[in-house]
Amino acid sequence: MTERVVFTRRISKVVKGGRRLRFNALVVVGDSQGRVGAGLGKALVIPDAVRKGNAVARRNMVDIPLRGGTIPQQITVKKGATIVLIKPAREGTGVIAAGAMRAMLELGGVRDVVGKSLGSRNPINIVYATLEALRQLKDPQTELAKRGRLKPEVAAEPVTAEAV
């Protein structure tokens, strides 16, 4: 499992004796083979926050139904004021996404994809919206099997320029 710290911030709580400082760390973990997770850790020092975030991320893992090096279909998800749009791309395109979304897609093993975030650019919301989008992706073969129309040649066909 590979771990990447996407975002850290210092939080201060004002109390009678002054300010109490704490830290948040947003951590993304993945195996580069279709599993990725994200977690937010909070502690008095950054290393402890990262460790806690890593533990939360490992509990929040999702499986990505990869189709070649991309995702099977386009998906849009809204989380808070953040809207995340993820589209499949042809082989050789690479990961066209920024910041937190890019980290999630790369650690999940997606090699060719286009991602866009709209609305709020809060990294925490972007990560959780991306995680929800990846959770909602459906594998074409299992969906066809559920419907009783299994066609392996259709479900396994590569993404072409016309499909994108």
PDB file of C-alpha atoms in Angstrom:
ATOM      1  CA  MET A   1       0.000   0.000   0.000  1.00  0.00           C
ATOM      2  CA  THR A   2       1.228   3.435  -0.943  1.00  0.00           C
ATOM      3  CA  GLU A   3       0.324   6.428   1.204  1.00  0.00           C
ATOM      4  CA  ARG A   4       0.162  10.073   0.182  1.00  0.00           C
ATOM      5  CA  VAL A   5      -0.582  13.043   2.449  1.00  0.00           C
ATOM      6  CA  VAL A   6      -2.837  15.284   0.380  1.00  0.00           C
ATOM      7  CA  PHE A   7      -3.525  18.117   2.798  1.00  0.00           C
ATOM      8  CA  THR A   8      -2.574  19.271   6.293  1.00  0.00           C
ATOM      9  CA  ARG A   9      -3.799  22.221   8.281  1.00  0.00           C
ATOM     10  CA  ARG A  10      -3.415  23.733  11.708  1.00  0.00           C
ATOM     11  CA  ILE A  11      -6.562  24.162  13.778  1.00  0.00           C
ATOM     12  CA  SER A  12      -6.715  26.502  16.746  1.00  0.00           C
ATOM     13  CA  LYS A  13      -9.367  26.509  19.414  1.00  0.00           C
ATOM     14  CA  VAL A  14      -9.505  29.627  21.556  1.00  0.00           C
ATOM     15  CA  VAL A  15      -9.922  28.866  25.257  1.00  0.00           C
ATOM     16  CA  LYS A  16      -9.655  30.982  28.397  1.00  0.00           C
ATOM     17  CA  GLY A  17      -5.916  30.369  28.711  1.00  0.00           C
ATOM     18  CA  GLY A  18      -5.079  31.074  25.055  1.00  0.00           C
ATOM     19  CA  ARG A  19      -5.130  28.993  21.895  1.00  0.00           C
ATOM     20  CA  ARG A  20      -5.132  25.189  21.705  1.00  0.00           C
ATOM     21  CA  LEU A  21      -3.365  24.022  18.532  1.00  0.00           C
ATOM     22  CA  ARG A  22      -4.155  20.759  16.740  1.00  0.00           C
ATOM     23  CA  PHE A  23      -3.495  19.399  13.256  1.00  0.00           C
ATOM     24  CA  ASN A  24      -5.555  17.695  10.543  1.00  0.00           C
ATOM     25  CA  ALA A  25      -4.041  15.441   7.887  1.00  0.00           C
ATOM     26  CA  LEU A  26      -5.909  14.106   4.863  1.00  0.00           C
ATOM     27  CA  VAL A  27      -4.278  10.841   3.762  1.00  0.00           C
ATOM     28  CA  VAL A  28      -4.941   8.755   0.635  1.00  0.00           C
ATOM     29  CA  VAL A  29      -3.774   5.124   0.416  1.00  0.00           C
ATOM     30  CA  GLY A  30      -3.901   2.759  -2.550  1.00  0.00           C
ATOM     31  CA  ASP A  31      -2.380  -0.369  -4.030  1.00  0.00           C
ATOM     32  CA  SER A  32      -2.243   0.885  -7.664  1.00  0.00           C
ATOM     33  CA  GLN A  33      -4.334  -2.127  -8.687  1.00  0.00           C
ATOM     34  CA  GLY A  34      -7.884  -0.912  -8.169  1.00  0.00           C
ATOM     35  CA  ARG A  35      -8.130  -0.296  -4.415  1.00  0.00           C
ATOM     36  CA  VAL A  36      -8.005   3.174  -2.873  1.00  0.00           C
ATOM     37  CA  GLY A  37      -9.117   4.802   0.371  1.00  0.00           C
ATOM     38  CA  ALA A  38      -9.020   8.171   2.114  1.00  0.00           C
ATOM     39  CA  GLY A  39      -9.058   9.260   5.732  1.00  0.00           C
ATOM     40  CA  LEU A  40      -8.833  12.383   7.855  1.00  0.00           C
ATOM     41  CA  GLY A  41      -6.689  12.163  10.989  1.00  0.00           C
ATOM     42  CA  LYS A  42      -6.616  14.721  13.811  1.00  0.00           C
ATOM     43  CA  ALA A  43      -3.977  15.006  16.529  1.00  0.00           C
ATOM     44  CA  LEU A  44      -1.744  17.365  18.504  1.00  0.00           C
ATOM     45  CA  VAL A  45       1.208  16.770  16.136  1.00  0.00           C
ATOM     46  CA  ILE A  46       1.302  16.120  12.373  1.00  0.00           C
ATOM     47  CA  PRO A  47       2.910  12.619  12.432  1.00  0.00           C
ATOM     48  CA  ASP A  48       0.159  11.334  14.734  1.00  0.00           C
ATOM     49  CA  ALA A  49      -2.505  12.939  12.535  1.00  0.00           C
ATOM     50  CA  VAL A  50      -0.985  11.242   9.459  1.00  0.00           C
ATOM     51  CA  ARG A  51      -0.888   7.879  11.251  1.00  0.00           C
ATOM     52  CA  LYS A  52      -4.549   8.219  12.282  1.00  0.00           C
ATOM     53  CA  GLY A  53      -5.535   9.340   8.782  1.00  0.00           C
ATOM     54  CA  ASN A  54      -3.760   6.307   7.336  1.00  0.00           C
ATOM     55  CA  ALA A  55      -5.694   3.981   9.656  1.00  0.00           C
ATOM     56  CA  VAL A  56      -9.010   5.611   8.694  1.00  0.00           C
ATOM     57  CA  ALA A  57      -8.111   5.432   4.990  1.00  0.00           C
ATOM     58  CA  ARG A  58      -7.374   1.699   5.208  1.00  0.00           C
ATOM     59  CA  ARG A  59     -10.841   1.182   6.714  1.00  0.00           C
ATOM     60  CA  ASN A  60     -12.491   3.267   3.935  1.00  0.00           C
ATOM     61  CA  MET A  61     -11.103   1.337   0.955  1.00  0.00           C
ATOM     62  CA  VAL A  62     -13.133   0.999  -2.249  1.00  0.00           C
ATOM     63  CA  ASP A  63     -12.596  -1.217  -5.293  1.00  0.00           C
ATOM     64  CA  ILE A  64     -12.350   0.513  -8.670  1.00  0.00           C
ATOM     65  CA  PRO A  65     -13.693  -1.562 -11.584  1.00  0.00           C
ATOM     66  CA  LEU A  66     -10.826  -0.820 -13.969  1.00  0.00           C
ATOM     67  CA  ARG A  67     -11.358  -1.327 -17.696  1.00  0.00           C
ATOM     68  CA  GLY A  68      -7.898  -1.459 -19.172  1.00  0.00           C
ATOM     69  CA  GLY A  69      -6.237   1.533 -17.545  1.00  0.00           C
ATOM     70  CA  THR A  70      -9.385   3.648 -17.251  1.00  0.00           C
ATOM     71  CA  ILE A  71     -12.825   3.628 -15.633  1.00  0.00           C
ATOM     72  CA  PRO A  72     -15.853   1.991 -17.283  1.00  0.00           C
ATOM     73  CA  GLN A  73     -18.127   5.044 -17.506  1.00  0.00           C
ATOM     74  CA  GLN A  74     -18.389   8.768 -16.860  1.00  0.00           C
ATOM     75  CA  ILE A  75     -19.677   9.745 -13.431  1.00  0.00           C
ATOM     76  CA  THR A  76     -20.634  12.956 -11.636  1.00  0.00           C
ATOM     77  CA  VAL A  77     -20.990  13.182  -7.840  1.00  0.00           C
ATOM     78  CA  LYS A  78     -21.850  16.069  -5.528  1.00  0.00           C
ATOM     79  CA  LYS A  79     -20.527  16.191  -1.969  1.00  0.00           C
ATOM     80  CA  GLY A  80     -21.259  19.344  -0.006  1.00  0.00           C
ATOM     81  CA  ALA A  81     -20.666  22.245  -2.404  1.00  0.00           C
ATOM     82  CA  THR A  82     -18.162  20.235  -4.465  1.00  0.00           C
ATOM     83  CA  ILE A  83     -19.081  18.567  -7.745  1.00  0.00           C
ATOM     84  CA  VAL A  84     -16.647  16.003  -9.146  1.00  0.00           C
ATOM     85  CA  LEU A  85     -16.749  14.867 -12.787  1.00  0.00           C
ATOM     86  CA  ILE A  86     -14.644  11.861 -13.827  1.00  0.00           C
ATOM     87  CA  LYS A  87     -14.512  10.665 -17.447  1.00  0.00           C
ATOM     88  CA  PRO A  88     -12.782   7.677 -19.058  1.00  0.00           C
ATOM     89  CA  ALA A  89      -9.983   8.427 -21.515  1.00  0.00           C
ATOM     90  CA  ARG A  90      -8.096   6.674 -24.298  1.00  0.00           C
ATOM     91  CA  GLU A  91      -4.885   4.791 -23.619  1.00  0.00           C
ATOM     92  CA  GLY A  92      -1.901   7.124 -23.410  1.00  0.00           C
ATOM     93  CA  THR A  93      -3.905  10.109 -22.148  1.00  0.00           C
ATOM     94  CA  GLY A  94      -2.614   9.902 -18.583  1.00  0.00           C
ATOM     95  CA  VAL A  95      -4.266  11.253 -15.448  1.00  0.00           C
ATOM     96  CA  ILE A  96      -5.619  14.706 -16.241  1.00  0.00           C
ATOM     97  CA  ALA A  97      -6.749  15.903 -12.824  1.00  0.00           C
ATOM     98  CA  ALA A  98      -5.338  18.195 -10.191  1.00  0.00           C
ATOM     99  CA  GLY A  99      -4.377  17.925  -6.559  1.00  0.00           C
ATOM    100  CA  ALA A 100      -6.400  15.653  -4.338  1.00  0.00           C
ATOM    101  CA  MET A 101      -8.347  13.961  -7.139  1.00  0.00           C
ATOM    102  CA  ARG A 102      -5.120  13.175  -9.018  1.00  0.00           C
ATOM    103  CA  ALA A 103      -3.604  11.539  -5.920  1.00  0.00           C
ATOM    104  CA  MET A 104      -6.662   9.320  -5.473  1.00  0.00           C
ATOM    105  CA  LEU A 105      -6.812   8.234  -9.112  1.00  0.00           C
ATOM    106  CA  GLU A 106      -3.065   7.535  -9.356  1.00  0.00           C
ATOM    107  CA  LEU A 107      -2.964   5.513  -6.126  1.00  0.00           C
ATOM    108  CA  GLY A 108      -6.038   3.600  -7.294  1.00  0.00           C
ATOM    109  CA  GLY A 109      -4.229   2.418 -10.410  1.00  0.00           C
ATOM    110  CA  VAL A 110      -6.190   4.460 -12.961  1.00  0.00           C
ATOM    111  CA  ARG A 111      -3.740   5.362 -15.741  1.00  0.00           C
ATOM    112  CA  ASP A 112      -5.966   7.168 -18.271  1.00  0.00           C
ATOM    113  CA  VAL A 113      -8.739   9.444 -17.004  1.00  0.00           C
ATOM    114  CA  VAL A 114      -9.964  13.033 -17.106  1.00  0.00           C
ATOM    115  CA  GLY A 115     -11.168  14.590 -13.847  1.00  0.00           C
ATOM    116  CA  LYS A 116     -12.695  17.981 -13.102  1.00  0.00           C
ATOM    117  CA  SER A 117     -13.877  19.519  -9.856  1.00  0.00           C
ATOM    118  CA  LEU A 118     -16.541  22.209  -9.881  1.00  0.00           C
ATOM    119  CA  GLY A 119     -17.901  24.375  -7.088  1.00  0.00           C
ATOM    120  CA  SER A 120     -15.975  24.364  -3.828  1.00  0.00           C
ATOM    121  CA  ARG A 121     -12.296  23.419  -4.221  1.00  0.00           C
ATOM    122  CA  ASN A 122     -11.953  22.242  -0.611  1.00  0.00           C
ATOM    123  CA  PRO A 123      -9.525  19.261  -0.794  1.00  0.00           C
ATOM    124  CA  ILE A 124     -11.413  17.316   1.883  1.00  0.00           C
ATOM    125  CA  ASN A 125     -14.695  17.522  -0.050  1.00  0.00           C
ATOM    126  CA  ILE A 126     -12.922  16.747  -3.339  1.00  0.00           C
ATOM    127  CA  VAL A 127     -11.373  13.589  -1.873  1.00  0.00           C
ATOM    128  CA  TYR A 128     -14.635  12.381  -0.352  1.00  0.00           C
ATOM    129  CA  ALA A 129     -16.595  13.187  -3.541  1.00  0.00           C
ATOM    130  CA  THR A 130     -13.999  11.307  -5.615  1.00  0.00           C
ATOM    131  CA  LEU A 131     -14.176   8.358  -3.216  1.00  0.00           C
ATOM    132  CA  GLU A 132     -17.982   8.309  -3.538  1.00  0.00           C
ATOM    133  CA  ALA A 133     -17.726   8.514  -7.346  1.00  0.00           C
ATOM    134  CA  LEU A 134     -15.328   5.553  -7.430  1.00  0.00           C
ATOM    135  CA  ARG A 135     -17.640   3.643  -5.073  1.00  0.00           C
ATOM    136  CA  GLN A 136     -20.593   4.209  -7.442  1.00  0.00           C
ATOM    137  CA  LEU A 137     -18.762   2.923 -10.542  1.00  0.00           C
ATOM    138  CA  LYS A 138     -20.157  -0.363 -11.781  1.00  0.00           C
ATOM    139  CA  ASP A 139     -18.298  -3.160 -13.557  1.00  0.00           C
ATOM    140  CA  PRO A 140     -19.925  -3.694 -17.000  1.00  0.00           C
ATOM    141  CA  GLN A 141     -19.639  -7.496 -16.877  1.00  0.00           C
ATOM    142  CA  THR A 142     -21.322  -7.855 -13.478  1.00  0.00           C
ATOM    143  CA  GLU A 143     -24.069  -5.410 -14.490  1.00  0.00           C
ATOM    144  CA  LEU A 144     -24.771  -7.360 -17.685  1.00  0.00           C
ATOM    145  CA  ALA A 145     -24.757 -10.627 -15.723  1.00  0.00           C
ATOM    146  CA  LYS A 146     -27.289  -9.175 -13.242  1.00  0.00           C
ATOM    147  CA  ARG A 147     -29.550  -8.304 -16.152  1.00  0.00           C
ATOM    148  CA  GLY A 148     -29.069 -11.729 -17.723  1.00  0.00           C
ATOM    149  CA  ARG A 149     -27.412 -10.356 -20.859  1.00  0.00           C
ATOM    150  CA  LEU A 150     -23.790 -11.331 -20.465  1.00  0.00           C
ATOM    151  CA  LYS A 151     -21.833 -10.483 -23.619  1.00  0.00           C
ATOM    152  CA  PRO A 152     -18.117 -10.773 -22.823  1.00  0.00           C
ATOM    153  CA  GLU A 153     -17.031  -9.169 -26.092  1.00  0.00           C
ATOM    154  CA  VAL A 154     -19.091  -6.035 -25.332  1.00  0.00           C
ATOM    155  CA  ALA A 155     -18.091  -5.806 -21.685  1.00  0.00           C
ATOM    156  CA  ALA A 156     -14.376  -6.240 -22.337  1.00  0.00           C
ATOM    157  CA  GLU A 157     -13.980  -3.970 -25.364  1.00  0.00           C
ATOM    158  CA  PRO A 158     -11.346  -1.226 -25.016  1.00  0.00           C
ATOM    159  CA  VAL A 159     -12.270   2.444 -24.820  1.00  0.00           C
ATOM    160  CA  THR A 160     -12.060   4.131 -28.224  1.00  0.00           C
ATOM    161  CA  ALA A 161     -12.181   7.749 -29.325  1.00  0.00           C
ATOM    162  CA  GLU A 162     -15.864   7.367 -30.255  1.00  0.00           C
ATOM    163  CA  ALA A 163     -16.743   6.006 -26.797  1.00  0.00           C
ATOM    164  CA  VAL A 164     -15.137   8.976 -25.077  1.00  0.00           C
TER     165      VAL A 164
END
